[in-house]
Amino acid sequence: MANNQSQYQDIYDQWQNDPEAFWMKAAEQIDWFTAPTTCFDGDSNGSGRWFPDATTNTCYNAVDRHVAAGRGDQAALIYDSPMTGNGRQISYAELLDEVETLAAVLARRGVTKGDRVIIYMPMVPEAVIAMLAVARLGAVHSVVFGGFAPAELAIRINDATPKAMISATCGIEPSGVIAYKPLLDQAIEQASHKPDVCLIMAREQQDCALINGRDYDYADEMSHARTAGLKQACVPVKATDPLYILYTSGTTGQPKGVVRDNGGHMVALMWTMDHIYGVQPGEVFWAASDVGWVVGHSYICYAPLLFGCTSVMYEGKPVGTPDAGAFWRVISTYHVSVLFTAPTAFRAIRKVDPQGDLIRDYDLSGFRALFLAGERTDPDTLHWAIEKLNVPVIDHWWQTETGWTIAGNTLGLGLVDVPAGSSGRPMPGYDVQVLDDEGMPVERGTLGNIVVKLPLPPSCLPTLWGADDRFHDAYLRTFPGYYMTSDAGIVDATGNVFIMARTDDIINVAGHRLSTGGMEEVITSHADVAECAVVGAADQLKGQLPVGFYVMNDGVDKTPEELEAELIKLVRGQIGAVAAFKTAVAVKRLPKTRSGKILRGTMQKIIDGEAYNMPATIDDPAILDEIAAALKARGLLD
Ligand code: COA
Ligand code: AMP
């Protein structure tokens, strides 16, 4: 479905010829309190800050200005929840009332500019209202995905040191109601930092006890503020001030606090809505993700609202709530123009409804395009989606660190031809290159480390929260002058980018980014485990699933089945259900190099049934046969 008239290359060239002119023009789409006169302030390495002399407020741009411009009656948010059977539409005028009231509540409870507020919420409109209210105050939100366990939440509390937390009594999953308040209480108990205030939104499915002097009922507080006529105006912030911190998996159990600024973030996201996603203000945009992930931040909350679209918040799954037609129901009911989700959702739908029979039950005539990200779109899924939906299906590659597309395709500028398996061409702002391990450019079509020449475009992380050194070490030090993406891949002769694998220990489970190193830390903390390795095994539905291999301590009087159950419980308790850790295989020894490095890559190839070369430095090749035998005994290998 490519378009010979695509303007993609012209626009990319425009950016490359004069990046500052390009971004200053894009910045005109934002309402500034003080407009930028300087585009970028960088250091000699190329890293730096966008629009350093401008002031603005993200909530003002996402809400107030649309009401002022006459968009007040348009739906800003459509909440659809097959989990509860409820739904609700919130107009821009109502959204303004909600956020100015909630911001006043937070201000009354002591939250001021620069303070951090952790949001631990299910997929309800109040999650987005909370994000915007925090932004309105010039404070900094950090949303934590509900599938993380208290220990993970505690790590984030200690790192972000929030003054306040906003949560709900429960999330609702197909497995049942998940009470959030006990998780919140446990996390605060475990954390050394204590928030002053917790605001708890009561859901009818679950009650909770409030702790006197710390916890307040969301609805009571809102109603008090309304009665008292409290409303909070937008607090001007510098474009370079942080809007949010979003924690993402790093190579250890300590997640990275990706910092997003206010100004550059808005400029980049606004640019994407018409150029990449090809939508217009007033249209309905649906990102079927969760506000706890970067896709949810950028495309459930900020970009659609900044652009004046209607954003769908869906509290449900692609299948089973109640069936594999759920996505088509939402698209047709609300006239969704563009859907953005992860390939795993489509693999789940296809598994249940391979012929796409349920698609025919709905009128999808207004549906224009499907965008996929979070993991590589395998060609099978791509072709199935194109055939069944008969719209362009666009894979695009990005990271929590960037907040928007590094490589993709531009529906709004006309699509370019992209081969299946590629996530498209670099977007303006990104000079994508491929380097070998010594930092030398490889020939086109050769696999290597994918890097982006500095400076990174607006919206990309300027640093990690409270960890400048870690930021430099993790992203900038290995290849001076470049941002290291930690993805390996290929750029072909035409410039198409293929993302093949991570170069670190991150695995991708159902589009969720998880650290195997973090899981290993938890498993080795078990008193009966001598050592362990976790690798990502290929999975038809979720892309990858973690599989643990562990060596039991001598003298432990437990069966492998007993210990496996304990380890699964431990990982679920420490990291959360989101880790999807369900397999731990007992082995006598782990394969290592002579210098003691565990050969995780080789283990992964064995479990995936792939051919592998015997590592030259392996200490004892017989161990690889033992690993294969252990997997066969468990039925995990043919
Ligand atoms: N609060 C509490 N627990 C949560 C949760 C939340 N907000 N979200 C997920 N969980 C739990 C689930 O209940 C599940 O627990 P279980 O092991 O007890 O079943 C576990 O975390 C894993 O959840 P999930 O990854 O959603 O797997 P699933 O098997 O329930 O569903 C898919 C599989 C493919 C249907 C689902 O992952 C999906 O819809 N993914 C596509 C969209 C997406 O969100 N992508 C992310 C980035 S774009
Ligand atoms: P996250 O920060 O959670 O969005 O995860 C980012 C990582 O997910 C990237 O570094 C890639 O490894 C992977 N990823 C995201 N989108 C794609 C894509 N379209 N194709 C291949 N990998 C992807």
XYZ file of C-alpha atoms and ligand atoms in Angstrom:
709
model
C 0.000 0.000 0.000
C 2.920 2.336 -0.549
C 2.378 5.648 -2.196
C 4.712 6.821 -4.948
C 3.965 10.373 -3.935
C 5.213 9.932 -0.374
C 6.774 13.090 1.012
C 8.717 11.095 3.574
C 12.145 11.533 1.972
C 11.642 15.280 1.386
C 10.690 15.828 4.992
C 13.549 13.678 6.278
C 15.956 15.658 4.081
C 14.489 18.934 5.324
C 15.278 17.868 8.853
C 18.771 16.697 7.972
C 19.600 19.913 6.099
C 18.503 22.198 8.930
C 17.471 20.398 12.126
C 16.963 23.601 14.115
C 14.666 25.161 11.514
C 12.742 21.891 11.378
C 12.133 21.688 15.122
C 11.509 25.424 15.576
C 8.765 25.134 12.956
C 7.330 22.079 14.710
C 7.415 24.033 17.973
C 4.902 26.511 16.529
C 2.191 23.918 17.192
C 2.617 24.425 20.944
C 1.163 27.210 23.078
C 4.132 28.582 25.006
C 3.993 31.060 27.875
C 7.407 32.175 26.619
C 8.176 31.026 23.093
C 11.582 29.485 22.420
C 14.260 31.626 20.809
C 16.949 28.946 21.192
C 16.280 25.523 19.744
C 18.918 23.349 21.351
C 21.582 23.738 23.977
C 24.068 20.875 23.659
C 27.435 19.841 25.022
C 30.462 18.871 22.934
C 29.292 15.238 22.961
C 26.017 16.231 21.343
C 23.698 15.546 24.258
C 21.658 18.461 25.568
C 18.288 20.129 26.110
C 15.606 21.314 23.720
C 14.013 24.780 23.803
C 16.013 25.868 26.880
C 14.599 29.399 27.150
C 10.911 28.544 26.670
C 8.201 28.152 29.302
C 4.961 26.235 28.965
C 2.565 23.822 30.647
C 1.742 20.422 29.165
C -1.710 20.193 30.763
C -2.611 23.595 29.317
C -1.729 22.336 25.845
C -3.544 19.017 26.298
C -6.736 20.398 27.790
C -7.289 24.119 28.418
C -6.409 25.393 24.994
C -8.856 23.022 23.306
C -11.693 24.247 25.495
C -10.665 27.853 24.779
C -10.658 27.040 21.063
C -14.235 25.675 21.152
C -13.515 21.955 21.433
C -15.107 21.746 24.908
C -18.020 19.494 23.901
C -15.887 16.974 22.019
C -15.073 13.733 23.815
C -11.517 13.836 25.079
C -11.587 10.369 26.615
C -13.761 7.358 25.886
C -13.541 4.777 28.637
C -14.683 1.297 27.636
C -14.427 -1.492 30.151
C -15.558 -4.996 29.313
C -13.999 -5.926 32.663
C -16.711 -4.037 34.553
C -19.387 -3.587 31.900
C -19.019 0.156 32.392
C -18.229 2.930 29.974
C -17.995 6.693 30.111
C -17.198 9.582 27.831
C -15.478 12.689 29.140
C -15.585 15.850 27.058
C -12.679 18.289 26.962
C -14.723 20.702 29.133
C -15.356 17.929 31.684
C -11.726 16.885 31.545
C -10.704 20.456 32.321
C -13.015 20.494 35.322
C -11.613 17.163 36.550
C -7.961 18.126 36.207
C -8.242 21.611 37.650
C -10.124 20.172 40.612
C -7.738 17.266 41.180
C -4.755 19.597 40.833
C -6.351 21.805 43.513
C -6.782 18.748 45.757
C -3.127 17.846 45.317
C -2.059 21.437 45.960
C -4.172 21.530 49.133
C -2.406 18.346 50.249
C 0.985 19.977 49.761
C 2.075 19.016 46.240
C 3.959 21.841 44.524
C 6.036 22.372 41.397
C 8.846 19.847 41.062
C 7.406 17.379 43.599
C 7.032 13.795 42.461
C 3.701 11.960 42.494
C 3.526 8.196 41.887
C 0.410 6.963 40.124
C -0.438 3.251 40.572
C -3.729 2.848 38.782
C -5.696 0.501 36.569
C -6.944 1.572 33.137
C -9.562 4.066 34.305
C -9.949 7.707 33.227
C -8.756 8.857 36.639
C -5.282 7.589 35.720
C -5.055 10.078 32.851
C -6.753 12.775 34.918
C -4.099 12.226 37.592
C -1.245 12.496 35.074
C -2.643 15.756 33.720
C -3.355 17.195 37.176
C 0.225 16.556 38.228
C 1.474 18.167 35.005
C -0.815 21.137 35.656
C 0.984 21.764 38.942
C 4.391 21.562 37.315
C 4.972 18.477 39.430
C 6.447 15.232 38.061
C 4.439 12.038 37.750
C 5.705 8.519 37.724
C 3.139 5.952 36.659
C 3.840 2.400 37.801
C 2.148 -0.434 35.907
C -0.379 -2.306 38.057
C 1.141 -5.705 37.261
C 4.290 -4.883 39.267
C 4.630 -6.288 42.775
C 5.108 -4.203 45.951
C 8.884 -4.717 45.943
C 9.142 -3.130 42.471
C 6.859 -0.300 43.541
C 9.035 0.206 46.636
C 12.154 0.545 44.468
C 10.406 3.284 42.484
C 9.194 5.019 45.659
C 12.746 5.140 46.982
C 14.117 6.442 43.716
C 11.462 9.054 42.917
C 10.815 10.038 46.577
C 7.200 11.080 45.881
C 5.356 13.527 48.089
C 2.052 11.916 47.127
C 0.720 8.730 45.593
C -2.517 8.229 43.706
C -4.033 4.778 43.481
C -7.304 2.879 43.305
C -8.774 0.139 45.435
C -8.312 -2.427 42.676
C -7.490 -3.439 39.163
C -9.621 -5.988 37.368
C -8.041 -8.807 35.418
C -9.698 -11.821 33.801
C -8.338 -13.843 36.742
C -10.315 -11.661 39.169
C -10.241 -8.453 41.151
C -6.720 -7.464 42.201
C -6.796 -5.395 45.373
C -4.230 -2.623 44.882
C -4.363 -1.008 48.330
C -2.619 -3.888 50.170
C 0.076 -3.803 47.478
C 0.445 -0.051 47.938
C 0.625 -0.398 51.734
C 3.235 -3.163 51.510
C 5.314 -1.121 49.073
C 5.268 1.935 51.343
C 6.149 -0.262 54.304
C 9.109 -1.740 52.427
C 10.323 1.626 51.104
C 12.626 3.805 53.170
C 10.993 6.928 51.713
C 7.393 7.554 52.816
C 4.933 9.684 50.852
C 3.003 12.254 52.911
C -0.296 11.631 51.187
C -2.110 8.840 49.335
C -5.250 9.527 47.358
C -7.297 6.374 46.827
C -10.008 6.066 44.225
C -12.696 3.655 45.407
C -14.034 1.206 42.833
C -17.270 -0.610 43.534
C -15.576 -4.011 43.118
C -13.269 -3.542 46.109
C -13.247 -1.719 49.444
C -10.205 -0.744 51.412
C -9.229 0.709 54.767
C -7.680 4.180 54.767
C -4.781 5.026 57.059
C -5.614 8.058 59.139
C -3.579 11.148 58.333
C -2.044 9.650 55.196
C -4.822 8.240 53.012
C -7.684 10.255 51.555
C -10.661 9.158 49.520
C -10.407 10.487 45.973
C -14.139 11.179 45.564
C -14.440 12.880 48.976
C -11.492 15.116 48.230
C -12.849 16.046 44.810
C -16.259 16.817 46.203
C -14.772 18.942 48.996
C -12.731 20.900 46.447
C -15.797 21.408 44.257
C -17.900 22.626 47.180
C -15.123 25.000 48.178
C -14.782 26.165 44.566
C -11.117 25.168 44.424
C -9.554 25.091 40.979
C -5.886 25.080 40.155
C -4.480 27.155 37.296
C -1.640 25.854 35.114
C 1.783 26.460 36.642
C 4.373 27.640 34.079
C 7.401 25.374 33.841
C 10.550 25.482 31.773
C 10.401 23.439 28.592
C 13.355 21.532 30.038
C 11.672 20.780 33.384
C 10.666 17.155 33.892
C 7.081 16.183 33.077
C 7.436 12.598 34.166
C 9.721 9.765 35.170
C 8.950 6.370 33.677
C 10.884 3.436 35.036
C 11.989 0.816 32.561
C 14.003 -2.360 32.875
C 17.743 -2.001 32.830
C 20.315 -4.744 33.074
C 20.019 -5.024 36.849
C 17.135 -5.181 39.292
C 17.379 -1.397 39.636
C 15.136 0.037 36.889
C 16.140 3.111 34.942
C 14.142 6.271 35.650
C 13.696 7.695 32.165
C 13.102 11.454 32.423
C 10.810 13.205 29.957
C 10.816 16.982 29.634
C 7.781 19.191 28.986
C 8.627 21.157 25.851
C 10.510 18.773 23.588
C 8.054 16.007 24.429
C 5.069 18.050 23.282
C 6.778 19.247 20.119
C 7.733 15.733 19.029
C 4.395 14.118 19.915
C 2.398 16.815 18.124
C 4.512 16.238 15.015
C 3.816 12.514 15.049
C 0.029 12.697 15.094
C -0.519 13.988 11.572
C 2.802 13.021 9.955
C 3.181 9.466 11.242
C -0.337 8.435 12.307
C -2.143 10.479 9.662
C -4.971 11.640 11.930
C -6.680 14.998 12.260
C -7.921 16.807 15.373
C -11.411 15.589 16.270
C -10.746 12.000 15.154
C -10.740 9.005 17.463
C -7.344 7.462 18.234
C -6.958 4.238 20.178
C -3.774 2.925 21.746
C -4.659 -0.486 23.191
C -1.954 -0.514 25.804
C -1.796 0.510 29.459
C -0.999 3.889 30.970
C 1.829 2.158 32.854
C 3.870 1.766 29.655
C 5.430 4.386 27.432
C 2.890 3.669 24.676
C 0.183 4.553 27.172
C 1.937 7.749 28.238
C 2.491 8.951 24.697
C -0.566 7.630 22.861
C -3.342 7.083 25.391
C -2.676 10.295 27.278
C -0.463 12.962 25.793
C -0.307 12.881 21.991
C -4.028 12.428 21.227
C -4.996 15.091 23.750
C -2.294 17.564 22.709
C -3.553 17.171 19.166
C -7.256 17.539 19.997
C -8.216 13.941 19.202
C -10.477 11.667 21.217
C -8.491 8.962 23.013
C -9.950 5.552 23.865
C -9.092 3.991 27.235
C -9.862 0.294 27.063
C -9.890 -1.777 30.243
C -9.892 -5.238 28.750
C -7.917 -7.728 26.721
C -7.888 -8.496 22.999
C -9.357 -11.945 23.677
C -11.568 -13.384 26.368
C -13.291 -10.118 27.316
C -15.588 -11.559 26.137
C -14.201 -12.752 22.810
C -11.712 -12.123 20.011
C -14.086 -9.556 18.461
C -13.503 -7.039 21.284
C -11.140 -4.842 19.253
C -13.528 -4.728 16.282
C -16.414 -3.827 18.607
C -14.491 -0.895 20.048
C -13.329 0.306 16.619
C -16.831 0.256 15.162
C -18.669 1.589 18.238
C -16.475 4.647 18.646
C -15.445 5.181 15.011
C -11.777 4.657 15.731
C -9.612 5.907 12.844
C -6.281 4.486 13.940
C -5.408 1.660 16.337
C -2.000 1.247 17.938
C -1.180 -1.950 19.809
C 1.447 -4.666 20.224
C 1.776 -7.583 17.769
C 1.149 -10.004 20.634
C -2.461 -8.765 20.793
C -2.923 -9.726 17.156
C -1.284 -13.100 17.676
C -3.747 -13.678 20.530
C -6.721 -12.735 18.321
C -5.507 -14.823 15.401
C -5.033 -17.876 17.602
C -8.677 -17.754 18.689
C -10.208 -16.554 15.423
C -7.789 -17.621 12.671
C -10.200 -16.828 9.854
C -11.060 -13.429 11.304
C -14.762 -14.389 11.286
C -15.599 -11.966 14.076
C -14.283 -9.034 12.033
C -17.234 -9.418 9.673
C -19.687 -8.760 12.531
C -18.620 -5.129 12.714
C -18.582 -2.070 10.491
C -14.927 -1.084 10.237
C -15.414 1.256 7.297
C -13.993 4.247 9.174
C -10.885 2.382 10.281
C -7.802 3.554 8.385
C -4.637 2.014 9.795
C -3.097 -0.303 12.349
C 0.216 0.598 13.973
C 2.204 -2.046 15.842
C 5.126 -1.617 18.236
C 6.667 -2.937 21.401
C 8.265 -5.935 19.699
C 9.071 -6.962 16.155
C 6.041 -7.676 13.998
C 6.644 -11.113 12.566
C 5.763 -11.331 8.853
C 2.998 -13.935 9.516
C 1.140 -11.624 11.861
C 1.707 -8.685 9.520
C 0.254 -10.510 6.518
C -2.687 -11.855 8.498
C -3.602 -8.387 9.758
C -3.307 -6.821 6.299
C -5.420 -9.547 4.719
C -8.140 -9.534 7.348
C -8.403 -5.797 7.953
C -7.543 -4.505 4.506
C -5.828 -1.396 5.863
C -2.140 -0.442 6.055
C -0.414 -2.255 8.919
C 2.619 -0.330 10.073
C 5.354 -1.691 12.311
C 7.289 1.047 14.066
C 10.192 0.818 16.453
C 10.695 2.890 19.534
C 11.729 2.742 23.163
C 10.691 4.126 26.535
C 13.795 6.294 26.230
C 12.552 8.077 23.089
C 8.802 8.304 23.725
C 8.088 8.183 19.986
C 9.050 6.434 16.781
C 12.716 6.009 15.893
C 11.906 4.154 12.671
C 8.500 3.675 11.127
C 6.367 4.723 8.221
C 4.518 7.977 7.665
C 0.831 7.490 6.940
C 0.302 11.236 6.946
C 3.083 11.936 4.452
C 2.222 8.972 2.274
C 3.634 5.528 2.975
C 6.935 4.313 1.589
C 7.557 0.691 0.618
C 8.821 -1.278 3.584
C 9.572 -5.026 3.410
C 7.888 -7.354 5.902
C 10.037 -7.800 8.990
C 11.372 -4.247 8.855
C 10.106 -1.532 11.144
C 10.558 1.093 8.448
C 12.718 4.135 7.849
C 14.253 6.539 10.357
C 12.012 9.404 11.366
C 13.227 13.007 11.144
C 15.430 13.646 14.155
C 17.011 10.205 14.062
C 20.235 9.537 12.157
C 20.233 5.757 12.589
C 23.535 3.968 11.994
C 24.887 0.463 12.502
C 28.293 -0.010 14.158
C 30.401 -3.046 14.925
C 31.571 -3.704 18.477
C 34.644 -1.514 17.886
C 32.426 1.398 16.895
C 33.168 1.211 13.153
C 30.298 1.546 10.648
C 29.329 -1.780 9.074
C 28.357 -2.223 5.432
C 24.683 -1.748 4.616
C 22.829 -5.007 5.146
C 25.213 -6.219 7.869
C 24.074 -6.975 11.395
C 25.455 -4.722 14.106
C 24.714 -2.388 16.996
C 21.993 0.085 16.130
C 22.915 3.576 17.310
C 21.541 7.067 16.798
C 23.914 9.931 16.098
C 23.678 12.626 18.765
C 21.878 14.840 19.418
C 18.739 12.864 19.981
C 15.566 14.642 18.849
C 13.035 16.329 21.150
C 11.231 14.056 23.651
C 14.184 11.681 24.051
C 15.518 11.300 27.558
C 17.932 14.058 28.640
C 19.052 11.933 31.601
C 17.987 9.278 34.106
C 16.332 10.484 37.285
C 19.037 11.296 39.804
C 21.551 9.235 37.832
C 23.471 11.323 35.291
C 26.456 8.977 35.433
C 24.324 5.920 34.809
C 22.733 7.747 31.869
C 26.137 8.377 30.321
C 27.374 4.864 31.073
C 24.266 3.115 29.783
C 23.682 5.088 26.607
C 26.529 7.387 25.571
C 29.844 5.955 26.696
C 30.189 2.823 24.532
C 29.980 4.619 21.180
C 31.111 8.247 21.694
C 28.927 10.672 19.758
C 26.093 8.144 19.491
C 23.147 6.964 21.577
C 23.347 3.192 22.047
C 19.882 1.686 21.582
C 20.905 -1.778 22.888
C 19.102 -3.208 19.885
C 20.963 -5.157 17.224
C 19.839 -5.075 13.638
C 20.373 -4.176 10.038
C 19.865 -1.136 7.852
C 19.433 -2.317 4.258
C 20.558 -0.585 1.060
C 17.305 1.392 0.844
C 17.521 2.550 4.439
C 14.935 0.151 5.940
C 15.679 -0.667 9.560
C 15.362 -4.257 10.828
C 15.446 -4.728 14.610
C 16.556 -8.270 15.334
C 17.493 -8.633 19.014
C 18.566 -6.853 22.167
C 22.271 -6.678 22.865
C 21.699 -6.753 26.634
C 19.768 -9.112 28.898
C 16.377 -7.525 28.263
C 13.634 -9.824 26.995
C 10.318 -8.829 25.488
C 7.269 -10.618 26.914
C 3.913 -9.674 25.350
C 5.425 -6.322 24.357
C 6.605 -5.759 27.927
C 10.280 -5.099 28.506
C 11.760 -7.216 31.297
C 15.238 -7.715 32.695
C 16.397 -11.318 33.004
C 19.163 -9.993 35.259
C 16.470 -8.669 37.609
C 14.813 -12.105 37.706
C 18.162 -13.784 38.345
C 18.745 -11.485 41.316
C 15.432 -12.626 42.801
C 16.058 -16.345 42.155
C 19.561 -16.331 43.623
C 18.182 -14.642 46.734
C 16.467 -17.983 47.516
C 18.425 -19.797 50.222
C 18.364 -23.132 48.358
C 19.722 -21.823 45.056
C 23.453 -21.863 44.329
C 23.267 -20.056 40.993
C 20.918 -19.480 38.113
C 20.432 -18.110 34.626
C 17.254 -16.766 33.049
C 16.867 -16.676 29.277
C 14.038 -15.655 26.971
C 12.547 -18.615 25.115
C 10.626 -17.994 21.900
C 6.858 -18.134 22.454
C 4.225 -18.119 19.740
C 1.867 -15.834 21.626
C 3.972 -13.561 23.798
C 7.091 -13.409 21.616
C 9.308 -14.502 24.473
C 8.829 -16.107 27.864
C 11.412 -16.257 30.645
C 12.825 -19.690 31.472
C 14.994 -20.071 34.545
C 17.749 -22.637 35.022
C 18.942 -23.100 38.562
C 21.462 -25.165 40.474
C 20.224 -26.343 43.837
C 22.498 -26.086 46.863
C 23.959 -29.370 48.134
C 21.994 -30.998 50.912
C 18.646 -29.346 50.123
C 15.843 -31.716 50.993
C 13.290 -30.600 48.389
C 12.133 -31.985 45.077
C 12.802 -29.850 41.976
C 9.014 -29.461 41.659
C 8.771 -28.006 45.161
C 11.639 -25.622 44.600
C 10.306 -24.577 41.185
C 6.960 -23.661 42.772
C 8.769 -21.581 45.395
C 10.860 -19.772 42.786
C 7.824 -18.983 40.648
C 6.074 -17.581 43.710
C 9.156 -15.603 44.655
C 9.504 -13.927 41.240
C 5.773 -13.180 41.129
C 5.967 -11.731 44.647
C 9.091 -9.668 44.033
C 8.649 -8.516 40.429
C 4.991 -9.204 39.715
C 2.606 -11.162 37.542
C 3.835 -9.144 34.557
C 7.100 -11.130 34.585
C 5.122 -14.201 33.419
C 7.761 -16.368 35.088
C 6.323 -19.883 35.061
C 9.235 -22.240 34.379
C 12.347 -22.981 36.434
C 14.402 -25.996 35.373
C 16.747 -27.712 37.812
C 20.189 -28.448 36.342
C 23.356 -29.836 37.871
C 25.632 -27.181 36.368
C 25.397 -24.081 34.192
C 27.472 -23.829 31.014
C 30.228 -21.246 31.384
C 33.268 -19.890 29.656
C 36.632 -20.638 31.191
C 36.537 -17.191 32.760
C 33.226 -18.043 34.444
C 30.727 -16.179 32.219
C 27.417 -18.012 31.920
C 26.655 -18.848 28.278
C 23.104 -17.523 28.225
C 23.066 -16.969 24.461
C 23.886 -20.615 23.806
C 21.270 -21.774 26.319
C 18.699 -19.629 24.546
C 19.565 -21.224 21.207
C 19.224 -24.703 22.721
C 15.777 -24.009 24.148
C 14.648 -22.430 20.869
C 15.918 -25.494 18.996
C 18.320 -23.344 16.946
C 21.704 -24.435 15.675
C 24.633 -23.036 17.627
C 28.398 -22.981 17.322
C 30.240 -24.483 20.234
C 31.669 -21.439 22.048
C 35.461 -21.611 21.723
C 35.944 -20.614 25.340
C 33.475 -23.090 26.856
C 34.722 -24.729 30.012
C 32.987 -28.101 29.616
C 30.942 -28.795 26.448
C 29.159 -31.734 28.121
C 27.095 -29.259 30.145
C 25.238 -28.172 27.013
C 24.024 -31.755 26.559
C 22.913 -31.790 30.185
C 20.889 -28.612 29.581
C 19.235 -30.134 26.515
C 18.487 -33.332 28.442
C 16.922 -31.378 31.318
C 14.711 -29.477 28.853
C 13.683 -32.702 27.105
C 12.831 -34.319 30.414
C 10.496 -31.384 31.094
C 8.930 -31.583 27.635
C 10.351 -28.167 26.763
C 12.447 -29.485 23.887
C 11.639 -32.134 21.257
N -2.723 -5.106 37.233
C -2.461 -6.305 37.810
N -2.075 -7.403 37.138
C -1.925 -7.293 35.806
C -2.166 -6.087 35.126
C -2.575 -4.971 35.887
N -2.800 -3.789 35.310
N -1.949 -6.295 33.815
C -1.587 -7.567 33.669
N -1.583 -8.177 34.872
C -1.281 -9.585 35.130
C -2.190 -10.499 34.319
O -3.394 -10.774 35.005
C -1.343 -11.740 34.170
O -1.395 -12.435 35.400
P -1.555 -14.047 35.479
O -0.167 -14.581 35.327
O -2.110 -14.239 36.840
O -2.471 -14.458 34.383
C 0.076 -11.185 34.059
O 0.031 -9.870 34.647
C 0.580 -11.050 32.639
O -0.319 -10.170 31.948
P -0.362 -9.981 30.369
O 1.003 -9.722 29.851
O -1.414 -8.984 30.047
O -0.723 -11.419 29.851
P -2.119 -12.101 29.650
O -1.788 -13.547 29.506
O -3.103 -11.701 30.679
O -2.595 -11.527 28.230
C -2.144 -10.647 26.022
C -1.812 -11.731 27.059
C -1.317 -10.908 24.779
C -3.602 -10.770 25.672
C -1.820 -9.258 26.627
O -0.486 -9.218 27.020
C -2.067 -8.110 25.695
O -3.183 -7.702 25.453
N -1.000 -7.497 25.163
C -1.054 -6.508 24.095
C -1.083 -5.063 24.404
C -0.120 -4.498 25.379
O -0.514 -4.239 26.473
N 1.157 -4.232 25.037
C 2.089 -3.529 25.882
C 2.833 -2.402 25.275
S 2.248 -1.711 23.773
P 10.047 -0.378 25.620
O 11.060 0.572 26.142
O 9.341 -1.136 26.676
O 9.119 0.279 24.641
O 10.855 -1.472 24.806
C 11.725 -1.066 23.804
C 12.323 -2.268 23.133
O 11.286 -3.071 22.564
C 13.207 -1.894 21.981
O 14.525 -1.572 22.390
C 13.154 -3.145 21.122
O 14.012 -4.131 21.618
C 11.717 -3.592 21.307
N 10.853 -3.034 20.261
C 9.953 -2.049 20.379
N 9.314 -1.839 19.211
C 9.842 -2.704 18.327
C 9.625 -2.977 16.924
N 8.695 -2.333 16.242
N 10.391 -3.924 16.343
C 11.324 -4.606 17.048
N 11.563 -4.401 18.361
C 10.837 -3.467 18.997
